[in-house]
Amino acid sequence: VGMMWKGANFEVVDLGTNVAPEAFARAAVEHEASVIGVSALLTTTMVNMAHVVKAVRASERPDVPIIFGGAPVTEEFARSVGADGYASDAAAAVAVARAVIAARAAATA
C-alpha cells in the first residue's frame, strides 16, 4: 500500500509493525496526515484497529480519515470499528484514500 500511495504522489510515513494506537494519533498530528492506513495480517491483531480509531478520534486531528485493510479484514469489520474506508488490496487503497480525503474536504467546506 505504501508503494502504491507513493506512486500516486502521497507522502508516506511508515510507522512499521506492532504500532501502538497512540503512535498513529501522534504521527497524524506531527505529519499533518491527510489519511491513515492500517493493515492487519492476523485476526488476533484486528482488535487493536478499534483502538487506533479511538486514539485518533481523541487526538488533535480527530477528522483524519482512517482506512483499514489486510488479509483478515473485511469491509464490514472496518466499518464496525469506525474506519472511514476499507481497501481490499493495495491498488484499491489509492482510490479509497482519494475518496475519503475528498469526502472529508467536502464535509468541511
PDB file as gemmi writes it, atoms N, CA and C in Angstrom:
CRYST1    1.000    1.000    1.000  90.00  90.00  90.00 P 1                      
ATOM      1  N   VAL A   1       0.838  -1.191   0.000  1.00  0.00           N  
ATOM      2  CA  VAL A   1       0.000   0.000   0.000  1.00  0.00           C  
ATOM      3  C   VAL A   1       0.875   1.244   0.000  1.00  0.00           C  
ATOM      4  N   GLY A   2       1.912   1.236   0.830  1.00  0.00           N  
ATOM      5  CA  GLY A   2       2.803   2.383   0.873  1.00  0.00           C  
ATOM      6  C   GLY A   2       3.405   2.698  -0.482  1.00  0.00           C  
ATOM      7  N   MET A   3       3.833   1.667  -1.192  1.00  0.00           N  
ATOM      8  CA  MET A   3       4.414   1.868  -2.525  1.00  0.00           C  
ATOM      9  C   MET A   3       3.377   2.408  -3.508  1.00  0.00           C  
ATOM     10  N   MET A   4       2.162   1.901  -3.417  1.00  0.00           N  
ATOM     11  CA  MET A   4       1.103   2.380  -4.313  1.00  0.00           C  
ATOM     12  C   MET A   4       0.764   3.836  -3.996  1.00  0.00           C  
ATOM     13  N   TRP A   5       0.694   4.172  -2.710  1.00  0.00           N  
ATOM     14  CA  TRP A   5       0.409   5.555  -2.332  1.00  0.00           C  
ATOM     15  C   TRP A   5       1.529   6.479  -2.782  1.00  0.00           C  
ATOM     16  N   LYS A   6       2.783   6.061  -2.628  1.00  0.00           N  
ATOM     17  CA  LYS A   6       3.905   6.877  -3.103  1.00  0.00           C  
ATOM     18  C   LYS A   6       3.802   7.090  -4.606  1.00  0.00           C  
ATOM     19  N   GLY A   7       3.458   6.042  -5.326  1.00  0.00           N  
ATOM     20  CA  GLY A   7       3.290   6.145  -6.768  1.00  0.00           C  
ATOM     21  C   GLY A   7       2.163   7.077  -7.172  1.00  0.00           C  
ATOM     22  N   ALA A   8       1.212   7.285  -6.277  1.00  0.00           N  
ATOM     23  CA  ALA A   8       0.086   8.182  -6.521  1.00  0.00           C  
ATOM     24  C   ALA A   8       0.342   9.569  -5.926  1.00  0.00           C  
ATOM     25  N   ASN A   9       1.599   9.837  -5.577  1.00  0.00           N  
ATOM     26  CA  ASN A   9       2.044  11.126  -5.041  1.00  0.00           C  
ATOM     27  C   ASN A   9       1.557  11.445  -3.633  1.00  0.00           C  
ATOM     28  N   PHE A  10       1.293  10.412  -2.858  1.00  0.00           N  
ATOM     29  CA  PHE A  10       1.051  10.614  -1.428  1.00  0.00           C  
ATOM     30  C   PHE A  10       2.404  10.566  -0.728  1.00  0.00           C  
ATOM     31  N   GLU A  11       2.599  11.433   0.249  1.00  0.00           N  
ATOM     32  CA  GLU A  11       3.782  11.313   1.103  1.00  0.00           C  
ATOM     33  C   GLU A  11       3.453  10.251   2.141  1.00  0.00           C  
ATOM     34  N   VAL A  12       4.283   9.241   2.263  1.00  0.00           N  
ATOM     35  CA  VAL A  12       4.006   8.114   3.153  1.00  0.00           C  
ATOM     36  C   VAL A  12       4.976   8.121   4.320  1.00  0.00           C  
ATOM     37  N   VAL A  13       4.414   7.998   5.519  1.00  0.00           N  
ATOM     38  CA  VAL A  13       5.204   7.830   6.733  1.00  0.00           C  
ATOM     39  C   VAL A  13       4.881   6.437   7.256  1.00  0.00           C  
ATOM     40  N   ASP A  14       5.811   5.519   7.127  1.00  0.00           N  
ATOM     41  CA  ASP A  14       5.604   4.137   7.544  1.00  0.00           C  
ATOM     42  C   ASP A  14       6.017   3.994   9.005  1.00  0.00           C  
ATOM     43  N   LEU A  15       5.056   3.706   9.863  1.00  0.00           N  
ATOM     44  CA  LEU A  15       5.337   3.564  11.294  1.00  0.00           C  
ATOM     45  C   LEU A  15       5.841   2.179  11.649  1.00  0.00           C  
ATOM     46  N   GLY A  16       5.793   1.251  10.713  1.00  0.00           N  
ATOM     47  CA  GLY A  16       6.309  -0.087  10.966  1.00  0.00           C  
ATOM     48  C   GLY A  16       5.250  -1.042  11.474  1.00  0.00           C  
ATOM     49  N   THR A  17       5.705  -2.065  12.192  1.00  0.00           N  
ATOM     50  CA  THR A  17       4.806  -3.097  12.706  1.00  0.00           C  
ATOM     51  C   THR A  17       4.651  -2.961  14.212  1.00  0.00           C  
ATOM     52  N   ASN A  18       3.593  -3.570  14.727  1.00  0.00           N  
ATOM     53  CA  ASN A  18       3.305  -3.556  16.164  1.00  0.00           C  
ATOM     54  C   ASN A  18       3.289  -2.138  16.723  1.00  0.00           C  
ATOM     55  N   VAL A  19       2.529  -1.276  16.090  1.00  0.00           N  
ATOM     56  CA  VAL A  19       2.479   0.135  16.447  1.00  0.00           C  
ATOM     57  C   VAL A  19       1.338   0.379  17.427  1.00  0.00           C  
ATOM     58  N   ALA A  20       1.639   1.070  18.501  1.00  0.00           N  
ATOM     59  CA  ALA A  20       0.620   1.407  19.499  1.00  0.00           C  
ATOM     60  C   ALA A  20      -0.392   2.379  18.897  1.00  0.00           C  
ATOM     61  N   PRO A  21      -1.651   2.264  19.267  1.00  0.00           N  
ATOM     62  CA  PRO A  21      -2.675   3.167  18.732  1.00  0.00           C  
ATOM     63  C   PRO A  21      -2.328   4.646  18.911  1.00  0.00           C  
ATOM     64  N   GLU A  22      -1.762   4.991  20.040  1.00  0.00           N  
ATOM     65  CA  GLU A  22      -1.409   6.386  20.308  1.00  0.00           C  
ATOM     66  C   GLU A  22      -0.327   6.885  19.351  1.00  0.00           C  
ATOM     67  N   ALA A  23       0.515   5.983  18.866  1.00  0.00           N  
ATOM     68  CA  ALA A  23       1.557   6.380  17.910  1.00  0.00           C  
ATOM     69  C   ALA A  23       0.944   6.833  16.587  1.00  0.00           C  
ATOM     70  N   PHE A  24      -0.163   6.213  16.178  1.00  0.00           N  
ATOM     71  CA  PHE A  24      -0.857   6.665  14.974  1.00  0.00           C  
ATOM     72  C   PHE A  24      -1.379   8.083  15.172  1.00  0.00           C  
ATOM     73  N   ALA A  25      -1.966   8.338  16.337  1.00  0.00           N  
ATOM     74  CA  ALA A  25      -2.503   9.660  16.633  1.00  0.00           C  
ATOM     75  C   ALA A  25      -1.389  10.705  16.661  1.00  0.00           C  
ATOM     76  N   ARG A  26      -0.273  10.396  17.322  1.00  0.00           N  
ATOM     77  CA  ARG A  26       0.854  11.339  17.380  1.00  0.00           C  
ATOM     78  C   ARG A  26       1.420  11.611  15.989  1.00  0.00           C  
ATOM     79  N   ALA A  27       1.565  10.574  15.188  1.00  0.00           N  
ATOM     80  CA  ALA A  27       2.108  10.738  13.836  1.00  0.00           C  
ATOM     81  C   ALA A  27       1.168  11.560  12.964  1.00  0.00           C  
ATOM     82  N   ALA A  28      -0.129  11.369  13.124  1.00  0.00           N  
ATOM     83  CA  ALA A  28      -1.096  12.150  12.341  1.00  0.00           C  
ATOM     84  C   ALA A  28      -0.954  13.630  12.637  1.00  0.00           C  
ATOM     85  N   VAL A  29      -0.751  13.959  13.897  1.00  0.00           N  
ATOM     86  CA  VAL A  29      -0.565  15.355  14.291  1.00  0.00           C  
ATOM     87  C   VAL A  29       0.781  15.867  13.786  1.00  0.00           C  
ATOM     88  N   GLU A  30       1.837  15.124  14.073  1.00  0.00           N  
ATOM     89  CA  GLU A  30       3.191  15.546  13.716  1.00  0.00           C  
ATOM     90  C   GLU A  30       3.367  15.761  12.214  1.00  0.00           C  
ATOM     91  N   HIS A  31       2.786  14.888  11.407  1.00  0.00           N  
ATOM     92  CA  HIS A  31       2.980  14.939   9.959  1.00  0.00           C  
ATOM     93  C   HIS A  31       1.797  15.568   9.213  1.00  0.00           C  
ATOM     94  N   GLU A  32       0.828  16.086   9.965  1.00  0.00           N  
ATOM     95  CA  GLU A  32      -0.369  16.691   9.372  1.00  0.00           C  
ATOM     96  C   GLU A  32      -0.976  15.759   8.320  1.00  0.00           C  
ATOM     97  N   ALA A  33      -1.243  14.545   8.753  1.00  0.00           N  
ATOM     98  CA  ALA A  33      -1.725  13.494   7.856  1.00  0.00           C  
ATOM     99  C   ALA A  33      -3.044  13.851   7.179  1.00  0.00           C  
ATOM    100  N   SER A  34      -3.138  13.431   5.932  1.00  0.00           N  
ATOM    101  CA  SER A  34      -4.382  13.563   5.173  1.00  0.00           C  
ATOM    102  C   SER A  34      -5.219  12.306   5.291  1.00  0.00           C  
ATOM    103  N   VAL A  35      -4.543  11.187   5.576  1.00  0.00           N  
ATOM    104  CA  VAL A  35      -5.204   9.890   5.693  1.00  0.00           C  
ATOM    105  C   VAL A  35      -4.285   8.967   6.494  1.00  0.00           C  
ATOM    106  N   ILE A  36      -4.895   8.019   7.180  1.00  0.00           N  
ATOM    107  CA  ILE A  36      -4.148   6.998   7.922  1.00  0.00           C  
ATOM    108  C   ILE A  36      -4.548   5.642   7.364  1.00  0.00           C  
ATOM    109  N   GLY A  37      -3.554   4.824   7.068  1.00  0.00           N  
ATOM    110  CA  GLY A  37      -3.799   3.465   6.614  1.00  0.00           C  
ATOM    111  C   GLY A  37      -3.283   2.473   7.631  1.00  0.00           C  
ATOM    112  N   VAL A  38      -4.091   1.476   7.947  1.00  0.00           N  
ATOM    113  CA  VAL A  38      -3.721   0.452   8.926  1.00  0.00           C  
ATOM    114  C   VAL A  38      -4.027  -0.913   8.314  1.00  0.00           C  
ATOM    115  N   SER A  39      -3.066  -1.823   8.450  1.00  0.00           N  
ATOM    116  CA  SER A  39      -3.233  -3.159   7.908  1.00  0.00           C  
ATOM    117  C   SER A  39      -3.032  -4.206   8.999  1.00  0.00           C  
ATOM    118  N   ALA A  40      -3.818  -5.256   8.942  1.00  0.00           N  
ATOM    119  CA  ALA A  40      -3.662  -6.392   9.855  1.00  0.00           C  
ATOM    120  C   ALA A  40      -3.373  -7.634   9.026  1.00  0.00           C  
ATOM    121  N   LEU A  41      -2.433  -8.412   9.490  1.00  0.00           N  
ATOM    122  CA  LEU A  41      -2.118  -9.662   8.805  1.00  0.00           C  
ATOM    123  C   LEU A  41      -2.679 -10.878   9.516  1.00  0.00           C  
ATOM    124  N   LEU A  42      -3.045 -10.713  10.774  1.00  0.00           N  
ATOM    125  CA  LEU A  42      -3.597 -11.810  11.570  1.00  0.00           C  
ATOM    126  C   LEU A  42      -4.886 -11.343  12.244  1.00  0.00           C  
ATOM    127  N   THR A  43      -5.822 -12.254  12.402  1.00  0.00           N  
ATOM    128  CA  THR A  43      -7.070 -11.893  13.070  1.00  0.00           C  
ATOM    129  C   THR A  43      -6.830 -11.447  14.510  1.00  0.00           C  
ATOM    130  N   THR A  44      -5.786 -11.955  15.138  1.00  0.00           N  
ATOM    131  CA  THR A  44      -5.513 -11.586  16.537  1.00  0.00           C  
ATOM    132  C   THR A  44      -5.116 -10.126  16.679  1.00  0.00           C  
ATOM    133  N   THR A  45      -4.664  -9.484  15.612  1.00  0.00           N  
ATOM    134  CA  THR A  45      -4.278  -8.076  15.697  1.00  0.00           C  
ATOM    135  C   THR A  45      -5.416  -7.130  15.328  1.00  0.00           C  
ATOM    136  N   MET A  46      -6.484  -7.671  14.792  1.00  0.00           N  
ATOM    137  CA  MET A  46      -7.591  -6.826  14.356  1.00  0.00           C  
ATOM    138  C   MET A  46      -8.243  -6.066  15.499  1.00  0.00           C  
ATOM    139  N   VAL A  47      -8.258  -6.622  16.677  1.00  0.00           N  
ATOM    140  CA  VAL A  47      -8.893  -5.958  17.816  1.00  0.00           C  
ATOM    141  C   VAL A  47      -8.264  -4.595  18.085  1.00  0.00           C  
ATOM    142  N   ASN A  48      -6.977  -4.464  17.792  1.00  0.00           N  
ATOM    143  CA  ASN A  48      -6.300  -3.191  18.031  1.00  0.00           C  
ATOM    144  C   ASN A  48      -6.695  -2.106  17.045  1.00  0.00           C  
ATOM    145  N   MET A  49      -7.298  -2.484  15.948  1.00  0.00           N  
ATOM    146  CA  MET A  49      -7.711  -1.483  14.972  1.00  0.00           C  
ATOM    147  C   MET A  49      -8.751  -0.535  15.570  1.00  0.00           C  
ATOM    148  N   ALA A  50      -9.647  -1.057  16.361  1.00  0.00           N  
ATOM    149  CA  ALA A  50     -10.635  -0.205  17.020  1.00  0.00           C  
ATOM    150  C   ALA A  50      -9.957   0.783  17.959  1.00  0.00           C  
ATOM    151  N   HIS A  51      -8.878   0.373  18.580  1.00  0.00           N  
ATOM    152  CA  HIS A  51      -8.138   1.258  19.479  1.00  0.00           C  
ATOM    153  C   HIS A  51      -7.445   2.379  18.704  1.00  0.00           C  
ATOM    154  N   VAL A  52      -7.026   2.097  17.483  1.00  0.00           N  
ATOM    155  CA  VAL A  52      -6.436   3.139  16.643  1.00  0.00           C  
ATOM    156  C   VAL A  52      -7.482   4.214  16.350  1.00  0.00           C  
ATOM    157  N   VAL A  53      -8.673   3.797  15.974  1.00  0.00           N  
ATOM    158  CA  VAL A  53      -9.750   4.757  15.699  1.00  0.00           C  
ATOM    159  C   VAL A  53     -10.006   5.608  16.936  1.00  0.00           C  
ATOM    160  N   LYS A  54     -10.117   4.982  18.075  1.00  0.00           N  
ATOM    161  CA  LYS A  54     -10.391   5.703  19.314  1.00  0.00           C  
ATOM    162  C   LYS A  54      -9.285   6.717  19.630  1.00  0.00           C  
ATOM    163  N   ALA A  55      -8.033   6.308  19.482  1.00  0.00           N  
ATOM    164  CA  ALA A  55      -6.908   7.204  19.778  1.00  0.00           C  
ATOM    165  C   ALA A  55      -6.879   8.394  18.822  1.00  0.00           C  
ATOM    166  N   VAL A  56      -7.104   8.146  17.548  1.00  0.00           N  
ATOM    167  CA  VAL A  56      -7.082   9.233  16.567  1.00  0.00           C  
ATOM    168  C   VAL A  56      -8.244  10.182  16.804  1.00  0.00           C  
ATOM    169  N   ARG A  57      -9.419   9.644  17.055  1.00  0.00           N  
ATOM    170  CA  ARG A  57     -10.595  10.500  17.282  1.00  0.00           C  
ATOM    171  C   ARG A  57     -10.458  11.360  18.549  1.00  0.00           C  
ATOM    172  N   ALA A  58      -9.645  10.915  19.498  1.00  0.00           N  
ATOM    173  CA  ALA A  58      -9.414  11.669  20.740  1.00  0.00           C  
ATOM    174  C   ALA A  58      -8.215  12.616  20.625  1.00  0.00           C  
ATOM    175  N   SER A  59      -7.576  12.649  19.461  1.00  0.00           N  
ATOM    176  CA  SER A  59      -6.357  13.437  19.277  1.00  0.00           C  
ATOM    177  C   SER A  59      -6.672  14.842  18.769  1.00  0.00           C  
ATOM    178  N   GLU A  60      -5.612  15.577  18.485  1.00  0.00           N  
ATOM    179  CA  GLU A  60      -5.738  16.919  17.912  1.00  0.00           C  
ATOM    180  C   GLU A  60      -6.143  16.881  16.441  1.00  0.00           C  
ATOM    181  N   ARG A  61      -6.153  15.703  15.830  1.00  0.00           N  
ATOM    182  CA  ARG A  61      -6.538  15.541  14.423  1.00  0.00           C  
ATOM    183  C   ARG A  61      -7.662  14.505  14.306  1.00  0.00           C  
ATOM    184  N   PRO A  62      -8.797  14.747  14.968  1.00  0.00           N  
ATOM    185  CA  PRO A  62      -9.851  13.727  15.010  1.00  0.00           C  
ATOM    186  C   PRO A  62     -10.528  13.452  13.675  1.00  0.00           C  
ATOM    187  N   ASP A  63     -10.375  14.361  12.714  1.00  0.00           N  
ATOM    188  CA  ASP A  63     -11.067  14.197  11.438  1.00  0.00           C  
ATOM    189  C   ASP A  63     -10.244  13.521  10.356  1.00  0.00           C  
ATOM    190  N   VAL A  64      -9.031  13.075  10.694  1.00  0.00           N  
ATOM    191  CA  VAL A  64      -8.215  12.392   9.690  1.00  0.00           C  
ATOM    192  C   VAL A  64      -8.909  11.081   9.313  1.00  0.00           C  
ATOM    193  N   PRO A  65      -9.163  10.870   8.028  1.00  0.00           N  
ATOM    194  CA  PRO A  65      -9.787   9.617   7.616  1.00  0.00           C  
ATOM    195  C   PRO A  65      -8.854   8.426   7.872  1.00  0.00           C  
ATOM    196  N   ILE A  66      -9.452   7.316   8.272  1.00  0.00           N  
ATOM    197  CA  ILE A  66      -8.713   6.093   8.570  1.00  0.00           C  
ATOM    198  C   ILE A  66      -9.210   4.990   7.646  1.00  0.00           C  
ATOM    199  N   ILE A  67      -8.252   4.321   6.989  1.00  0.00           N  
ATOM    200  CA  ILE A  67      -8.563   3.228   6.081  1.00  0.00           C  
ATOM    201  C   ILE A  67      -7.937   1.950   6.635  1.00  0.00           C  
ATOM    202  N   PHE A  68      -8.703   0.879   6.634  1.00  0.00           N  
ATOM    203  CA  PHE A  68      -8.211  -0.416   7.082  1.00  0.00           C  
ATOM    204  C   PHE A  68      -8.160  -1.396   5.922  1.00  0.00           C  
ATOM    205  N   GLY A  69      -7.241  -2.346   6.044  1.00  0.00           N  
ATOM    206  CA  GLY A  69      -7.130  -3.422   5.078  1.00  0.00           C  
ATOM    207  C   GLY A  69      -6.286  -4.535   5.663  1.00  0.00           C  
ATOM    208  N   GLY A  70      -5.956  -5.488   4.845  1.00  0.00           N  
ATOM    209  CA  GLY A  70      -5.170  -6.633   5.277  1.00  0.00           C  
ATOM    210  C   GLY A  70      -5.945  -7.918   5.064  1.00  0.00           C  
ATOM    211  N   ALA A  71      -5.220  -9.006   5.032  1.00  0.00           N  
ATOM    212  CA  ALA A  71      -5.801 -10.305   4.690  1.00  0.00           C  
ATOM    213  C   ALA A  71      -7.062 -10.678   5.474  1.00  0.00           C  
ATOM    214  N   PRO A  72      -7.102 -10.534   6.806  1.00  0.00           N  
ATOM    215  CA  PRO A  72      -8.295 -10.977   7.528  1.00  0.00           C  
ATOM    216  C   PRO A  72      -9.399  -9.924   7.617  1.00  0.00           C  
ATOM    217  N   VAL A  73      -9.123  -8.722   7.175  1.00  0.00           N  
ATOM    218  CA  VAL A  73     -10.058  -7.606   7.360  1.00  0.00           C  
ATOM    219  C   VAL A  73     -11.112  -7.600   6.257  1.00  0.00           C  
ATOM    220  N   THR A  74     -12.336  -7.318   6.647  1.00  0.00           N  
ATOM    221  CA  THR A  74     -13.434  -7.168   5.694  1.00  0.00           C  
ATOM    222  C   THR A  74     -13.975  -5.747   5.785  1.00  0.00           C  
ATOM    223  N   GLU A  75     -14.709  -5.348   4.767  1.00  0.00           N  
ATOM    224  CA  GLU A  75     -15.321  -4.021   4.798  1.00  0.00           C  
ATOM    225  C   GLU A  75     -16.285  -3.905   5.978  1.00  0.00           C  
ATOM    226  N   GLU A  76     -17.032  -4.952   6.231  1.00  0.00           N  
ATOM    227  CA  GLU A  76     -17.978  -4.938   7.355  1.00  0.00           C  
ATOM    228  C   GLU A  76     -17.248  -4.712   8.681  1.00  0.00           C  
ATOM    229  N   PHE A  77     -16.142  -5.419   8.877  1.00  0.00           N  
ATOM    230  CA  PHE A  77     -15.374  -5.232  10.108  1.00  0.00           C  
ATOM    231  C   PHE A  77     -14.845  -3.803  10.200  1.00  0.00           C  
ATOM    232  N   ALA A  78     -14.250  -3.305   9.112  1.00  0.00           N  
ATOM    233  CA  ALA A  78     -13.679  -1.956   9.124  1.00  0.00           C  
ATOM    234  C   ALA A  78     -14.724  -0.926   9.526  1.00  0.00           C  
ATOM    235  N   ARG A  79     -15.883  -1.014   8.945  1.00  0.00           N  
ATOM    236  CA  ARG A  79     -16.964  -0.067   9.278  1.00  0.00           C  
ATOM    237  C   ARG A  79     -17.419  -0.241  10.725  1.00  0.00           C  
ATOM    238  N   SER A  80     -17.476  -1.474  11.194  1.00  0.00           N  
ATOM    239  CA  SER A  80     -17.977  -1.739  12.551  1.00  0.00           C  
ATOM    240  C   SER A  80     -17.090  -1.150  13.642  1.00  0.00           C  
ATOM    241  N   VAL A  81     -15.811  -0.948  13.344  1.00  0.00           N  
ATOM    242  CA  VAL A  81     -14.909  -0.364  14.350  1.00  0.00           C  
ATOM    243  C   VAL A  81     -14.620   1.100  14.085  1.00  0.00           C  
ATOM    244  N   GLY A  82     -15.314   1.683  13.113  1.00  0.00           N  
ATOM    245  CA  GLY A  82     -15.227   3.126  12.907  1.00  0.00           C  
ATOM    246  C   GLY A  82     -14.305   3.617  11.815  1.00  0.00           C  
ATOM    247  N   ALA A  83     -13.796   2.731  10.979  1.00  0.00           N  
ATOM    248  CA  ALA A  83     -12.942   3.167   9.874  1.00  0.00           C  
ATOM    249  C   ALA A  83     -13.769   3.957   8.861  1.00  0.00           C  
ATOM    250  N   ASP A  84     -13.110   4.853   8.177  1.00  0.00           N  
ATOM    251  CA  ASP A  84     -13.770   5.649   7.142  1.00  0.00           C  
ATOM    252  C   ASP A  84     -13.735   4.960   5.789  1.00  0.00           C  
ATOM    253  N   GLY A  85     -12.864   3.963   5.663  1.00  0.00           N  
ATOM    254  CA  GLY A  85     -12.749   3.260   4.399  1.00  0.00           C  
ATOM    255  C   GLY A  85     -12.118   1.905   4.575  1.00  0.00           C  
ATOM    256  N   TYR A  86     -12.260   1.093   3.543  1.00  0.00           N  
ATOM    257  CA  TYR A  86     -11.707  -0.253   3.514  1.00  0.00           C  
ATOM    258  C   TYR A  86     -11.118  -0.471   2.134  1.00  0.00           C  
ATOM    259  N   ALA A  87      -9.923  -1.035   2.098  1.00  0.00           N  
ATOM    260  CA  ALA A  87      -9.295  -1.374   0.822  1.00  0.00           C  
ATOM    261  C   ALA A  87      -8.993  -2.865   0.797  1.00  0.00           C  
ATOM    262  N   SER A  88      -9.456  -3.515  -0.226  1.00  0.00           N  
ATOM    263  CA  SER A  88      -9.270  -4.962  -0.342  1.00  0.00           C  
ATOM    264  C   SER A  88      -7.869  -5.332  -0.811  1.00  0.00           C  
ATOM    265  N   ASP A  89      -7.180  -4.369  -1.426  1.00  0.00           N  
ATOM    266  CA  ASP A  89      -5.808  -4.613  -1.880  1.00  0.00           C  
ATOM    267  C   ASP A  89      -5.107  -3.267  -2.066  1.00  0.00           C  
ATOM    268  N   ALA A  90      -3.815  -3.335  -2.393  1.00  0.00           N  
ATOM    269  CA  ALA A  90      -3.006  -2.121  -2.488  1.00  0.00           C  
ATOM    270  C   ALA A  90      -3.492  -1.186  -3.595  1.00  0.00           C  
ATOM    271  N   ALA A  91      -3.895  -1.729  -4.711  1.00  0.00           N  
ATOM    272  CA  ALA A  91      -4.379  -0.878  -5.798  1.00  0.00           C  
ATOM    273  C   ALA A  91      -5.652  -0.148  -5.398  1.00  0.00           C  
ATOM    274  N   ALA A  92      -6.547  -0.841  -4.728  1.00  0.00           N  
ATOM    275  CA  ALA A  92      -7.789  -0.217  -4.274  1.00  0.00           C  
ATOM    276  C   ALA A  92      -7.529   0.857  -3.226  1.00  0.00           C  
ATOM    277  N   ALA A  93      -6.452   0.721  -2.475  1.00  0.00           N  
ATOM    278  CA  ALA A  93      -6.143   1.670  -1.416  1.00  0.00           C  
ATOM    279  C   ALA A  93      -5.929   3.080  -1.946  1.00  0.00           C  
ATOM    280  N   VAL A  94      -5.431   3.217  -3.157  1.00  0.00           N  
ATOM    281  CA  VAL A  94      -5.249   4.543  -3.755  1.00  0.00           C  
ATOM    282  C   VAL A  94      -6.605   5.204  -3.979  1.00  0.00           C  
ATOM    283  N   ALA A  95      -7.511   4.501  -4.614  1.00  0.00           N  
ATOM    284  CA  ALA A  95      -8.834   5.052  -4.892  1.00  0.00           C  
ATOM    285  C   ALA A  95      -9.596   5.338  -3.596  1.00  0.00           C  
ATOM    286  N   VAL A  96      -9.482   4.447  -2.637  1.00  0.00           N  
ATOM    287  CA  VAL A  96     -10.175   4.642  -1.354  1.00  0.00           C  
ATOM    288  C   VAL A  96      -9.603   5.863  -0.635  1.00  0.00           C  
ATOM    289  N   ALA A  97      -8.282   6.002  -0.624  1.00  0.00           N  
ATOM    290  CA  ALA A  97      -7.662   7.163   0.030  1.00  0.00           C  
ATOM    291  C   ALA A  97      -8.144   8.459  -0.612  1.00  0.00           C  
ATOM    292  N   ARG A  98      -8.133   8.504  -1.921  1.00  0.00           N  
ATOM    293  CA  ARG A  98      -8.604   9.712  -2.611  1.00  0.00           C  
ATOM    294  C   ARG A  98     -10.060  10.004  -2.277  1.00  0.00           C  
ATOM    295  N   ALA A  99     -10.880   8.973  -2.225  1.00  0.00           N  
ATOM    296  CA  ALA A  99     -12.304   9.143  -1.942  1.00  0.00           C  
ATOM    297  C   ALA A  99     -12.559   9.665  -0.531  1.00  0.00           C  
ATOM    298  N   VAL A 100     -11.885   9.091   0.466  1.00  0.00           N  
ATOM    299  CA  VAL A 100     -12.143   9.535   1.844  1.00  0.00           C  
ATOM    300  C   VAL A 100     -11.582  10.930   2.097  1.00  0.00           C  
ATOM    301  N   ILE A 101     -10.463  11.261   1.450  1.00  0.00           N  
ATOM    302  CA  ILE A 101      -9.924  12.621   1.572  1.00  0.00           C  
ATOM    303  C   ILE A 101     -10.897  13.628   0.943  1.00  0.00           C  
ATOM    304  N   ALA A 102     -11.415  13.307  -0.222  1.00  0.00           N  
ATOM    305  CA  ALA A 102     -12.367  14.184  -0.886  1.00  0.00           C  
ATOM    306  C   ALA A 102     -13.654  14.338  -0.079  1.00  0.00           C  
ATOM    307  N   ALA A 103     -14.118  13.249   0.498  1.00  0.00           N  
ATOM    308  CA  ALA A 103     -15.341  13.302   1.317  1.00  0.00           C  
ATOM    309  C   ALA A 103     -15.135  14.183   2.542  1.00  0.00           C  
ATOM    310  N   ARG A 104     -13.986  14.080   3.205  1.00  0.00           N  
ATOM    311  CA  ARG A 104     -13.700  14.936   4.370  1.00  0.00           C  
ATOM    312  C   ARG A 104     -13.623  16.389   3.956  1.00  0.00           C  
ATOM    313  N   ALA A 105     -12.980  16.654   2.826  1.00  0.00           N  
ATOM    314  CA  ALA A 105     -12.864  18.033   2.347  1.00  0.00           C  
ATOM    315  C   ALA A 105     -14.236  18.616   2.037  1.00  0.00           C  
ATOM    316  N   ALA A 106     -15.089  17.838   1.419  1.00  0.00           N  
ATOM    317  CA  ALA A 106     -16.438  18.308   1.088  1.00  0.00           C  
ATOM    318  C   ALA A 106     -17.264  18.544   2.351  1.00  0.00           C  
ATOM    319  N   ALA A 107     -17.058  17.709   3.349  1.00  0.00           N  
ATOM    320  CA  ALA A 107     -17.813  17.845   4.598  1.00  0.00           C  
ATOM    321  C   ALA A 107     -17.408  19.087   5.382  1.00  0.00           C  
ATOM    322  N   THR A 108     -16.177  19.530   5.208  1.00  0.00           N  
ATOM    323  CA  THR A 108     -15.710  20.697   5.964  1.00  0.00           C  
ATOM    324  C   THR A 108     -15.786  21.982   5.157  1.00  0.00           C  
ATOM    325  N   ALA A 109     -16.204  21.875   3.885  1.00  0.00           N  
ATOM    326  CA  ALA A 109     -16.278  23.063   3.030  1.00  0.00           C  
ATOM    327  C   ALA A 109     -17.547  23.853   3.282  1.00  0.00           C  
TER     328      ALA A 109                                                      
END                                                                             
